Coordinates of C-alpha atoms and ligand atoms in Angstrom, one line a residue:
M27 CA 56.3 31.7 13.6
E28 CA 53.3 33.5 15.1
K29 CA 50.1 31.7 14.2
I30 CA 47.4 33.7 12.7
L31 CA 43.8 32.4 12.7
G32 CA 41.5 32.1 9.6
I33 CA 38.0 32.7 10.6
D34 CA 34.7 32.3 8.9
L35 CA 32.0 34.3 11.0
G36 CA 29.1 32.9 9.3
T37 CA 25.3 33.7 9.7
T38 CA 24.4 30.1 10.8
N39 CA 27.6 28.6 11.8
S40 CA 31.3 29.5 12.5
A41 CA 34.8 28.1 12.2
V42 CA 38.4 28.7 12.8
A43 CA 41.5 27.3 11.1
V44 CA 45.2 27.6 11.0
I45 CA 48.0 26.6 8.8
Q46 CA 50.4 24.0 10.3
N47 CA 53.3 23.0 8.5
G48 CA 51.9 24.2 5.4
T49 CA 48.5 22.3 5.8
V50 CA 45.4 23.7 6.7
T51 CA 43.7 22.5 10.1
V52 CA 40.2 23.4 11.0
L53 CA 40.2 23.4 14.8
E54 CA 37.5 21.5 16.8
D55 CA 35.8 22.7 20.0
E56 CA 35.9 20.7 23.2
N57 CA 32.9 18.3 21.8
G58 CA 35.3 17.4 18.7
E59 CA 32.9 19.8 16.3
K60 CA 34.4 22.0 13.7
L61 CA 31.3 24.1 13.2
I62 CA 30.0 26.2 15.9
P63 CA 26.5 27.7 15.9
S64 CA 26.6 31.5 15.5
V65 CA 24.4 31.6 18.4
V66 CA 24.5 33.6 21.8
G67 CA 22.2 33.6 24.7
I68 CA 22.0 34.6 28.2
S69 CA 20.5 32.1 30.6
T70 CA 17.8 32.9 33.0
K71 CA 20.6 32.7 35.6
G72 CA 22.5 35.3 33.9
K73 CA 25.0 32.8 32.3
L74 CA 26.6 33.5 28.7
L75 CA 26.0 30.6 26.2
V76 CA 27.6 30.7 23.2
G77 CA 27.5 28.3 20.2
T78 CA 25.8 24.6 20.8
E79 CA 24.5 25.5 24.4
A80 CA 23.1 28.7 23.0
L81 CA 21.5 27.3 20.1
R82 CA 19.8 24.7 22.7
Q83 CA 18.5 27.4 24.4
Y84 CA 16.7 29.1 21.5
A85 CA 13.8 26.8 21.6
A86 CA 13.0 27.3 25.0
S87 CA 14.0 31.0 25.2
P88 CA 14.2 32.6 22.1
E89 CA 13.8 36.0 23.6
S90 CA 16.9 35.6 25.6
T91 CA 18.9 34.1 22.5
V92 CA 20.5 35.8 19.1
K93 CA 20.7 33.7 16.0
S94 CA 21.8 35.0 12.6
V95 CA 23.5 38.1 14.0
K96 CA 25.6 38.6 11.0
R97 CA 22.2 40.1 9.3
K98 CA 22.2 42.8 11.9
M99 CA 26.1 43.8 11.4
G100 CA 26.5 47.5 10.1
T101 CA 23.1 48.4 12.3
D102 CA 22.4 50.1 15.4
H103 CA 20.1 47.2 16.2
K104 CA 20.5 46.2 20.2
F105 CA 19.6 42.9 21.6
H106 CA 18.0 42.8 25.0
L107 CA 18.9 39.2 26.4
N108 CA 17.8 38.9 30.2
Q109 CA 18.3 42.3 31.2
R110 CA 21.6 42.8 29.2
T111 CA 21.7 44.9 26.0
F112 CA 24.3 44.1 23.3
S113 CA 25.0 45.7 19.9
A114 CA 25.6 43.2 16.9
L115 CA 29.2 43.8 16.9
E116 CA 29.4 42.7 20.7
I117 CA 27.3 39.5 20.0
S118 CA 29.7 38.8 17.0
A119 CA 32.5 39.6 19.5
L120 CA 31.5 36.8 21.8
I121 CA 31.2 34.4 18.8
L122 CA 34.8 35.4 17.9
K123 CA 35.9 34.9 21.5
K124 CA 34.4 31.5 21.7
L125 CA 36.5 30.7 18.5
K126 CA 39.6 32.5 19.9
A127 CA 39.4 30.3 23.2
Q128 CA 38.5 27.1 21.1
A129 CA 41.8 27.8 18.9
E130 CA 44.0 28.6 21.8
A131 CA 42.9 25.3 23.7
A132 CA 43.7 23.3 20.6
L133 CA 46.7 24.9 19.8
K134 CA 48.1 25.3 23.4
E135 CA 49.2 28.8 22.9
P136 CA 47.8 32.4 23.0
I137 CA 46.6 33.8 19.7
K138 CA 46.5 37.3 19.1
K139 CA 45.7 37.7 15.4
A140 CA 43.2 36.7 12.8
V141 CA 42.0 37.1 9.2
I142 CA 38.2 37.3 9.2
T143 CA 35.9 36.5 6.1
V144 CA 32.9 38.7 5.1
P145 CA 30.4 38.5 2.2
A146 CA 31.9 40.0 -0.7
Y147 CA 28.8 42.3 -1.0
F148 CA 29.2 43.5 2.7
S149 CA 29.2 47.2 3.0
D150 CA 32.0 49.3 4.3
R151 CA 30.0 49.5 7.5
Q152 CA 29.6 45.9 7.9
R153 CA 33.4 45.3 7.4
Q154 CA 34.3 47.9 10.0
D155 CA 31.8 46.3 12.4
T156 CA 33.3 42.9 11.8
K157 CA 36.7 44.1 12.3
Q158 CA 35.8 45.9 15.6
A159 CA 34.0 42.7 16.7
G160 CA 37.5 41.2 16.3
E161 CA 39.1 43.6 18.3
L162 CA 36.5 43.5 21.2
A163 CA 37.4 39.7 21.4
G164 CA 40.8 40.4 21.9
L165 CA 42.1 39.7 18.1
E166 CA 44.0 42.2 15.6
V167 CA 41.9 41.6 12.8
I168 CA 45.1 41.6 10.2
R169 CA 42.6 41.2 7.1
I170 CA 39.3 41.1 6.0
I171 CA 38.9 38.8 2.9
N172 CA 35.6 38.3 0.9
E173 CA 34.2 34.9 1.4
P174 CA 33.9 33.9 -2.4
T175 CA 37.5 34.8 -2.7
A176 CA 38.7 32.6 0.3
A177 CA 36.9 29.9 -1.3
A178 CA 38.4 30.4 -4.9
L179 CA 41.9 30.6 -3.0
V180 CA 41.1 27.0 -1.6
Y181 CA 40.0 26.1 -5.0
N182 CA 43.1 27.2 -6.7
F183 CA 45.1 24.2 -5.0
H184 CA 42.4 21.9 -6.8
A185 CA 42.5 23.9 -10.2
D186 CA 44.4 23.4 -13.3
T187 CA 47.1 25.8 -14.3
S188 CA 44.8 28.0 -16.0
E189 CA 40.9 28.5 -15.3
K190 CA 38.0 30.8 -15.0
V191 CA 35.6 29.9 -12.5
L192 CA 32.5 31.2 -11.0
V193 CA 32.1 31.0 -7.4
F194 CA 28.8 30.5 -6.2
D195 CA 28.5 31.0 -2.4
L196 CA 25.2 30.4 -0.6
G197 CA 25.2 30.2 3.1
G198 CA 22.8 30.8 5.9
G199 CA 22.0 34.5 5.5
T200 CA 24.0 36.0 2.5
F201 CA 24.7 35.0 -0.9
D202 CA 27.8 35.9 -3.1
V203 CA 29.0 35.4 -6.8
S204 CA 32.3 36.0 -7.8
I205 CA 34.1 35.6 -11.3
V206 CA 37.6 34.5 -10.8
E207 CA 40.4 33.7 -12.9
I208 CA 43.2 31.7 -11.8
V209 CA 46.5 31.5 -13.7
G210 CA 49.1 29.2 -11.7
E211 CA 49.4 30.5 -8.2
V212 CA 47.6 33.6 -8.6
T213 CA 43.8 33.8 -8.0
E214 CA 42.4 37.0 -9.4
V215 CA 38.8 38.0 -8.8
L216 CA 37.5 39.8 -11.7
A217 CA 34.1 41.0 -10.4
S218 CA 31.4 40.2 -7.6
H219 CA 28.0 40.6 -7.0
G220 CA 25.2 39.5 -4.3
N221 CA 22.7 40.0 -1.6
N222 CA 23.6 40.2 2.1
M223 CA 19.8 39.4 2.7
L224 CA 19.8 35.8 1.1
G225 CA 20.3 32.9 2.4
G226 CA 19.1 29.7 4.0
D227 CA 17.3 31.6 6.7
D228 CA 14.9 32.6 4.1
F229 CA 14.2 29.1 3.0
D230 CA 13.6 28.1 6.5
R231 CA 11.2 31.0 6.8
K232 CA 9.3 30.0 3.7
L233 CA 8.9 26.5 5.1
Q234 CA 8.0 27.9 8.4
N235 CA 5.3 30.0 7.2
L236 CA 4.1 26.6 5.2
L237 CA 3.9 24.9 8.6
I238 CA 1.9 27.6 10.2
Q239 CA -0.5 27.7 7.6
T240 CA -0.7 23.7 7.9
F241 CA -1.3 23.9 11.7
Q242 CA -4.1 26.7 11.2
K243 CA -5.9 24.6 8.8
Q244 CA -5.4 21.4 11.3
H245 CA -6.4 23.3 14.5
G246 CA -7.5 26.6 13.9
V247 CA -4.6 28.2 16.0
D248 CA -2.2 30.8 14.6
L249 CA 1.1 29.9 15.9
R250 CA 2.7 33.4 15.0
N251 CA 1.3 34.6 18.4
E252 CA 3.4 31.9 20.4
P253 CA 7.2 32.6 20.5
L254 CA 8.1 29.3 21.9
A255 CA 6.1 27.4 19.1
M256 CA 7.6 29.7 16.6
A257 CA 11.2 29.1 17.7
R258 CA 10.6 25.4 17.6
L259 CA 8.9 25.5 14.1
E260 CA 12.2 27.5 12.8
R261 CA 14.0 24.4 13.9
I262 CA 11.9 21.9 12.3
A263 CA 11.7 24.0 9.0
E264 CA 15.4 23.8 8.9
Q265 CA 15.4 20.2 9.5
T266 CA 12.9 19.5 7.0
K267 CA 14.8 21.6 4.3
I268 CA 17.9 19.5 5.1
H269 CA 15.9 16.4 4.8
L270 CA 14.4 17.2 1.3
S271 CA 17.9 17.9 0.1
E272 CA 18.1 14.2 0.1
Y273 CA 14.8 12.7 0.1
A274 CA 11.5 13.6 -2.1
F275 CA 9.5 13.7 1.1
A276 CA 9.7 14.7 4.7
D277 CA 7.6 13.7 7.3
V278 CA 7.0 16.5 9.7
K279 CA 5.8 15.4 13.3
E280 CA 6.0 17.7 16.5
E281 CA 4.2 16.7 19.4
F282 CA 2.8 19.4 22.1
L283 CA 3.3 22.3 19.8
S284 CA 0.5 24.4 21.1
Q285 CA -2.6 23.7 23.2
K286 CA -6.4 24.7 23.0
D287 CA -8.7 24.3 25.8
Q288 CA -6.1 22.5 27.6
V289 CA -6.0 19.9 25.1
P290 CA -2.2 19.5 23.5
L291 CA -2.1 20.2 19.8
H292 CA 0.3 18.3 17.5
L293 CA 1.5 19.1 13.9
S294 CA 1.8 16.0 11.7
T295 CA 2.2 16.7 8.1
Q296 CA 4.1 15.8 4.8
V297 CA 6.2 18.1 2.9
D298 CA 7.5 17.3 -0.6
R299 CA 10.3 18.6 -2.4
D300 CA 8.2 20.0 -5.5
E301 CA 6.3 21.8 -2.8
F302 CA 9.5 23.5 -1.3
E303 CA 11.2 24.2 -4.4
E304 CA 8.0 26.1 -5.5
L305 CA 8.5 28.2 -2.5
I306 CA 12.3 29.1 -3.0
E307 CA 12.1 29.1 -6.7
P308 CA 11.7 33.1 -7.0
L309 CA 14.4 33.5 -4.4
L310 CA 16.8 31.4 -6.5
K311 CA 16.0 33.1 -9.7
S312 CA 17.3 36.3 -8.2
T313 CA 20.8 34.7 -7.8
L314 CA 20.8 34.0 -11.5
Q315 CA 20.5 37.7 -12.1
S316 CA 23.5 38.4 -9.9
I317 CA 25.4 35.8 -11.9
D318 CA 24.6 37.5 -15.2
R319 CA 25.6 40.9 -13.6
A320 CA 28.9 39.7 -12.5
L321 CA 29.5 37.9 -15.9
Q322 CA 28.8 41.2 -17.4
D323 CA 31.1 43.1 -15.3
A324 CA 33.9 40.7 -15.8
E325 CA 33.3 41.0 -19.7
F326 CA 32.6 37.3 -19.8
T327 CA 29.9 35.1 -21.0
E328 CA 28.8 31.8 -19.4
N329 CA 30.8 30.3 -22.4
D330 CA 34.2 31.9 -20.7
I331 CA 33.5 29.8 -17.6
D332 CA 35.2 26.7 -17.1
R333 CA 33.7 25.3 -13.9
V334 CA 31.1 26.5 -11.2
V335 CA 32.5 26.1 -7.7
L336 CA 30.0 25.9 -4.9
A337 CA 30.4 27.2 -1.5
G338 CA 28.0 27.5 1.6
G339 CA 25.7 24.8 3.1
S340 CA 22.8 26.0 0.9
T341 CA 24.4 24.9 -2.3
R342 CA 23.3 21.3 -1.1
I343 CA 19.9 22.2 -2.3
P344 CA 19.1 20.0 -5.4
L345 CA 17.0 23.1 -7.1
V346 CA 20.2 25.2 -6.7
R347 CA 22.5 22.9 -8.7
K348 CA 19.7 22.4 -11.2
L349 CA 19.2 26.0 -11.8
L350 CA 22.9 26.6 -12.1
K351 CA 23.5 23.9 -14.4
E352 CA 20.5 25.2 -16.7
H353 CA 21.6 28.4 -16.5
L354 CA 25.3 28.2 -17.1
G355 CA 25.6 24.8 -18.5
K356 CA 29.0 24.2 -17.1
P357 CA 30.4 21.5 -14.3
L358 CA 29.5 21.9 -10.5
Y359 CA 32.5 21.4 -8.3
D360 CA 31.7 20.4 -4.9
E361 CA 34.7 18.5 -3.4
I362 CA 35.6 20.9 -1.2
N363 CA 33.4 20.8 2.0
P364 CA 31.0 23.7 1.5
D365 CA 30.7 24.4 5.2
L366 CA 34.3 24.7 5.7
C367 CA 36.2 25.9 2.4
V368 CA 35.6 29.7 3.6
T369 CA 37.2 29.0 6.8
M370 CA 40.0 27.0 4.9
G371 CA 40.6 30.1 2.6
A372 CA 40.8 32.4 5.5
A373 CA 43.4 30.3 7.0
Y374 CA 45.5 30.2 3.7
Q375 CA 45.4 34.0 3.7
A376 CA 46.2 33.9 7.4
G377 CA 49.2 31.4 6.7
I378 CA 50.3 33.7 3.7
L379 CA 50.4 36.6 6.1
A380 CA 52.1 35.0 8.6
G381 CA 55.1 34.2 6.6
E382 CA 54.3 30.4 6.0
P383 CA 55.8 28.9 2.7
I384 CA 52.5 29.0 0.6
D385 CA 52.6 29.7 -3.0
S386 CA 49.7 31.8 -3.5
I387 CA 48.9 35.5 -4.7
L388 CA 45.3 37.0 -4.1
V389 CA 44.0 39.6 -6.3
D390 CA 40.6 41.0 -5.1
V391 CA 38.1 43.7 -6.2
T392 CA 35.9 46.3 -5.0
P393 CA 32.2 45.1 -4.8
Y394 CA 30.6 48.7 -4.9
S395 CA 31.2 51.8 -6.7
L396 CA 32.2 54.5 -4.4
G397 CA 32.0 58.3 -4.5
V398 CA 30.5 61.7 -3.7
A399 CA 27.2 63.4 -3.9
T400 CA 27.5 66.4 -6.3
I401 CA 25.2 69.0 -7.7
G402 CA 24.5 69.0 -11.5
F403 CA 23.1 71.4 -13.9
D404 CA 20.5 71.0 -16.7
L405 CA 18.2 73.5 -18.7
N406 CA 16.0 74.0 -15.4
G407 CA 18.9 74.8 -13.2
F408 CA 20.5 72.9 -10.5
V409 CA 20.1 69.2 -10.1
P410 CA 21.0 68.1 -6.6
N411 CA 22.2 64.4 -5.3
Q412 CA 23.8 63.1 -8.3
F413 CA 26.3 60.4 -7.7
S414 CA 29.7 61.2 -9.0
V415 CA 32.1 57.7 -8.7
I416 CA 35.6 58.1 -7.9
I417 CA 36.2 54.4 -7.6
P418 CA 34.0 52.2 -10.0
R419 CA 32.9 48.6 -8.8
N420 CA 35.2 45.7 -9.4
T421 CA 38.3 47.9 -9.4
V422 CA 41.5 45.8 -8.1
V423 CA 42.0 46.5 -4.6
P424 CA 44.2 48.1 -2.8
V425 CA 43.3 51.5 -4.9
S426 CA 43.6 55.1 -4.7
R427 CA 41.9 57.6 -6.6
S428 CA 41.1 61.4 -6.7
E429 CA 38.6 63.6 -8.3
V430 CA 38.8 67.3 -8.1
Y431 CA 35.5 69.3 -7.4
S432 CA 34.6 72.9 -7.0
N433 CA 32.3 75.0 -5.1
P434 CA 29.1 75.3 -7.1
L435 CA 27.8 78.6 -5.6
D436 CA 29.3 82.1 -4.9
N437 CA 30.7 82.8 -1.2
M438 CA 29.8 79.7 0.2
E439 CA 31.0 79.4 4.0
K440 CA 31.3 75.6 3.9
I441 CA 31.0 72.6 1.5
L442 CA 29.8 69.2 2.4
V443 CA 31.6 66.2 0.8
D444 CA 29.0 63.6 1.1
V445 CA 30.5 60.0 0.5
Y446 CA 28.3 56.9 -0.7
Q447 CA 28.5 53.6 -2.3
G448 CA 26.2 52.0 -4.6
E449 CA 25.5 51.8 -8.3
Q450 CA 22.7 54.3 -8.8
P451 CA 23.0 57.6 -10.5
T452 CA 21.5 59.5 -7.9
V453 CA 22.7 59.1 -4.4
D454 CA 19.2 58.7 -3.0
G455 CA 19.2 54.8 -4.0
N456 CA 22.8 54.2 -2.6
I457 CA 24.2 54.0 0.8
H458 CA 25.3 56.8 2.6
L459 CA 28.8 56.1 4.2
G460 CA 30.0 59.4 6.0
E461 CA 30.6 63.2 5.3
I462 CA 33.2 65.6 5.6
W463 CA 32.6 69.5 6.2
I464 CA 35.3 72.0 4.8
M465 CA 34.3 75.1 7.0
D466 CA 35.2 78.5 7.1
L467 CA 35.6 79.4 3.4
P468 CA 36.6 82.8 2.4
P469 CA 34.1 84.6 -0.1
A470 CA 34.9 83.5 -3.3
P471 CA 32.9 83.2 -6.9
A472 CA 31.4 79.9 -7.9
E473 CA 33.5 77.4 -9.4
S474 CA 36.7 79.1 -8.4
L475 CA 38.1 76.9 -5.4
K476 CA 39.3 73.6 -6.3
I477 CA 38.8 70.7 -3.9
E478 CA 40.5 67.5 -4.1
V479 CA 38.6 64.4 -2.8
H480 CA 41.0 61.4 -2.4
F481 CA 39.8 57.9 -1.7
D482 CA 42.0 55.0 -0.4
F483 CA 40.3 51.8 -0.6
D484 CA 42.4 49.2 1.3
V485 CA 42.8 45.5 0.9
N486 CA 40.4 44.9 3.7
G487 CA 37.8 46.7 1.8
I488 CA 37.7 49.6 4.1
L489 CA 37.7 53.3 2.8
N490 CA 39.6 56.2 3.9
V491 CA 38.7 59.8 2.4
T492 CA 40.5 63.1 2.4
A493 CA 39.1 66.2 1.0
E494 CA 41.7 68.9 0.4
S495 CA 41.6 72.5 -0.9
R496 CA 45.1 73.8 -1.5
D497 CA 43.9 77.3 -2.7
I498 CA 43.1 77.7 1.1
D499 CA 45.1 75.3 2.8
K500 CA 42.6 73.2 4.4
K501 CA 42.3 69.4 4.7
E502 CA 39.9 67.2 6.3
S503 CA 39.6 63.3 6.6
L504 CA 37.5 60.9 7.5
T505 CA 37.8 57.0 7.8
I506 CA 34.2 55.5 6.9
S507 CA 33.1 53.8 10.1
P508 CA 30.0 52.9 12.0
S509 CA 27.9 55.9 13.3
N510 CA 28.3 54.8 16.7
S511 CA 31.9 54.2 16.0
P512 CA 34.9 54.3 15.8
L513 CA 35.0 53.5 19.7
S514 CA 37.7 55.3 21.3
A515 CA 40.6 53.3 23.0
P516 CA 39.1 53.9 26.4
Q517 CA 35.5 53.0 25.1
I518 CA 37.0 49.8 23.6
L519 CA 38.7 48.8 26.9
K520 CA 35.4 49.3 28.6
V521 CA 33.5 46.8 26.4
Q522 CA 36.3 44.6 26.4
E523 CA 36.3 44.3 30.2
R524 CA 32.4 43.8 30.2
L525 CA 32.4 40.8 27.6
E526 CA 35.2 39.3 29.6
E527 CA 33.6 39.6 32.7
L528 CA 30.8 38.2 31.3
W529 CA 32.7 35.6 29.8
E530 CA 34.7 34.6 33.1
T531 CA 31.6 34.3 35.2
S532 CA 30.0 32.0 32.5
K533 CA 33.1 29.7 32.6
E534 CA 32.8 29.3 36.1
E535 CA 29.5 28.5 36.2
E536 CA 29.9 26.3 33.3
Q537 CA 32.6 24.4 35.3
D538 CA 30.3 24.0 38.3
G539 CA 27.4 22.7 36.4
S540 CA 29.5 20.6 33.7
S541 CA 29.4 17.1 35.3
E542 CA 26.0 17.4 36.1
Q543 CA 25.2 18.3 32.2
E544 CA 27.5 15.0 31.4
T545 CA 25.5 12.9 33.4
T546 CA 22.0 14.1 32.4
P547 CA 21.5 13.4 28.8
T548 CA 17.9 14.3 28.8
K549 CA 18.7 17.9 30.1
K550 CA 19.5 18.3 26.4
L551 CA 16.0 17.7 25.3
L552 CA 14.8 19.7 28.4
E553 CA 16.8 22.9 27.5
E554 CA 15.9 22.8 24.0
K555 CA 12.1 22.4 24.8
I556 CA 11.0 24.3 27.6
Q557 CA 12.0 26.2 31.0
L558 CA 10.8 24.6 34.3
S559 CA 9.4 26.3 37.2
P560 CA 12.1 25.9 40.3
D561 CA 10.0 23.4 41.8
Q562 CA 9.7 21.4 38.7
Q563 CA 13.4 21.9 37.9
D564 CA 14.2 20.5 41.5
L565 CA 12.2 17.4 41.0
Y566 CA 13.6 16.9 37.2
D567 CA 17.5 17.6 38.9
R568 CA 16.7 14.8 41.6
A569 CA 15.6 12.4 39.0
Q570 CA 18.7 13.2 36.9
A571 CA 21.0 12.6 40.0
I572 CA 19.5 9.5 41.1
L573 CA 19.3 8.1 37.2
P574 CA 23.1 6.9 37.1
T575 CA 22.8 4.9 40.4
I576 CA 19.9 2.8 39.3
D577 CA 21.3 -0.7 38.5
N578 CA 18.2 -2.3 36.9
E579 CA 17.9 -1.3 33.4
D580 CA 14.3 -1.4 33.2
E581 CA 13.9 0.9 36.2
A582 CA 16.4 3.2 34.7
N583 CA 14.4 3.2 31.6
D584 CA 11.2 3.6 33.1
L585 CA 12.4 6.7 35.0
K586 CA 14.0 8.1 31.7
Q587 CA 10.8 7.7 29.9
L588 CA 8.7 9.2 32.9
M589 CA 11.1 12.2 32.8
Q590 CA 10.4 12.9 29.3
E591 CA 7.0 12.9 29.5
Y592 CA 7.2 15.3 32.3
V593 CA 8.9 17.6 30.1
Q594 CA 6.5 17.1 27.3
V595 CA 3.3 17.6 29.4
I596 CA 5.0 20.7 31.1
Q597 CA 5.4 22.3 27.7
S598 CA 1.7 21.5 26.9
D599 CA 0.4 23.6 29.8
N600 CA -2.2 21.0 30.5
V601 CA -2.6 21.9 34.6
E602 CA -4.1 18.6 35.4
K603 CA -1.5 16.6 33.7
I604 CA 1.2 18.5 34.9
E605 CA -0.1 17.8 38.5
Q606 CA -0.8 14.4 38.0
L607 CA 2.9 13.5 36.5
T608 CA 4.6 15.6 39.2
E609 CA 2.8 13.4 41.7
E610 CA 3.8 10.3 39.8
L611 CA 7.6 11.4 39.7
S612 CA 7.6 12.5 43.0
D613 CA 6.3 9.2 44.1
V614 CA 9.0 7.1 42.2
L615 CA 11.7 9.6 43.3
Y616 CA 10.7 8.8 47.0
Y617 CA 10.7 5.1 46.3
L618 CA 14.3 5.4 44.6
E619 CA 15.6 7.5 47.2
Q620 CA 15.1 5.1 50.1
Ligands
AMP720 P1 26.8 28.4 5.9 O1 26.5 29.8 6.3 O2 27.8 28.0 4.7 O3 27.3 27.6 7.0 O4 25.4 27.5 5.5 C1 24.5 27.4 6.4 C2 23.2 27.4 5.8 O5 23.2 26.1 4.9 C3 22.0 27.2 6.8 O6 20.8 27.9 6.2 C4 21.7 25.4 6.5 O7 20.3 25.5 7.1 C5 22.0 25.2 5.2 N1 22.1 23.8 5.0 C6 23.1 23.0 5.3 N2 23.0 21.8 5.0 C7 22.0 21.9 4.0 C8 21.6 20.8 3.3 N3 22.0 19.6 3.5 N4 20.4 21.1 2.5 C9 20.0 22.2 2.6 N5 20.4 23.3 3.4 C10 21.8 23.1 3.9

């Protein structure tokens, strides 16, 4: 049976799983890791870095590294990394390529197909971009499924025969809530709501700002103007946040964060959990509003819910749990690994599609209302930009619906069918998805032509629109897709080739340098913190090369210590100290190399 991958393309981390002999296996990378940082970078030498390596580079070269690309999906944003330019979907494609390669290495067979998860509240364009990213990575994306739905699918295997659950999925960049009814093997989503711009990244940013203010008070230096320090602070903020999920206080210490008058400046402070909670509480309160909205859409109250199923790394935050308990008064279920349950759900769905014997039926809904702009009338005359809903939100997918409209004015030469998604009564507050023009209309009085607008919303959450006027035998159609897409087949091939070329050269370079990397553990520290000049790098590499050959443990430790000091002092920009340590390291190497 052909294997189909289940992929969680997350904001912070991504993972890949597959069903083997009826059970789900999350596939590990070459280092035995199941979660791959969703980070892509280009090194100064032009080498492609994806995952852990890219995350390491982030602290030293944030400008050549992309994190949280998921938040840019569905936009035309361009990333410029060391003289190369990428779209968000190309960056996502590189992460998917890494996951594909990892799966192929683990399974020892080529893989061509995947199911990829997206936030339930992802827009049509964001879904299209995700699908195309898969294609650019050489994967046919046979299904896009919603993240909380994937989590619910896994939960079904742990549930009683009949349950109504609320899936609360708070990850690194996005938040979703779904109301799900489980009856036997059927997992039916009744309603979803969410926010594509809310997650752990926002909590990190709040903490980062707090640390910036503390540093400014301590040293009178504004770190906002120092990209390297900001990148380091981002990492410290996330570590502090994670620490505060377990402990009431976190000591924050970071040396050589900046310098003033050639004197290195260190950050040293303590953050307590109450302080952190105060910062994030307003953001978390907004998730409770989404819960109420989803409950209302499902025509439920909290009393109808049996359990709250937690998904996403940010649900480990104690305040999240406290607010959920207070708001819903229901038990929380966290026994499925919140980092991996979405991946596992994607794998189950992939297994079902591959024909694995899994008893499971999934019913999902559309997260948004879909419709067209129309012109209304009131006592004062025309009222433009009204939103006429064709598919209301939370309709079970796949769904096809039609509405008939007519020409509002006499003798119109063309008619615009303007497609939107959203919940506002006027289109101004909704998201524009695309447009179809029906051209060359014959002269006709107002309201005499009938135009049937047909919406097909498929199981991947992707919309096809047709506008047809039988009176005049005209039919136009549109697959809602990114404004810069769909890429034509030759364009896709071209981008695929470009990514493949980058991928292959990086692999070669990686192999060249791999043995060096394994024998030089402090290089990790180096890559995390700073970039060295060629001379400094040379000196450091000489030290690394000689380190494994030193038999005397004390001597080896002294050299390691000196190398670390060297790295730290370079970071401080203290020219005098750098010169002093360069000389010291050169002397030691001179002695050792004899
Ligand atoms: P996900 O998108 O599900 O992988 O979630 C990633 C987010 O969860 C990131 O923002 C992480 O910082 C956050 N996270 C992971 N573990 C914890 C923890 N123990 N406490 C707080 N946040 C966490």
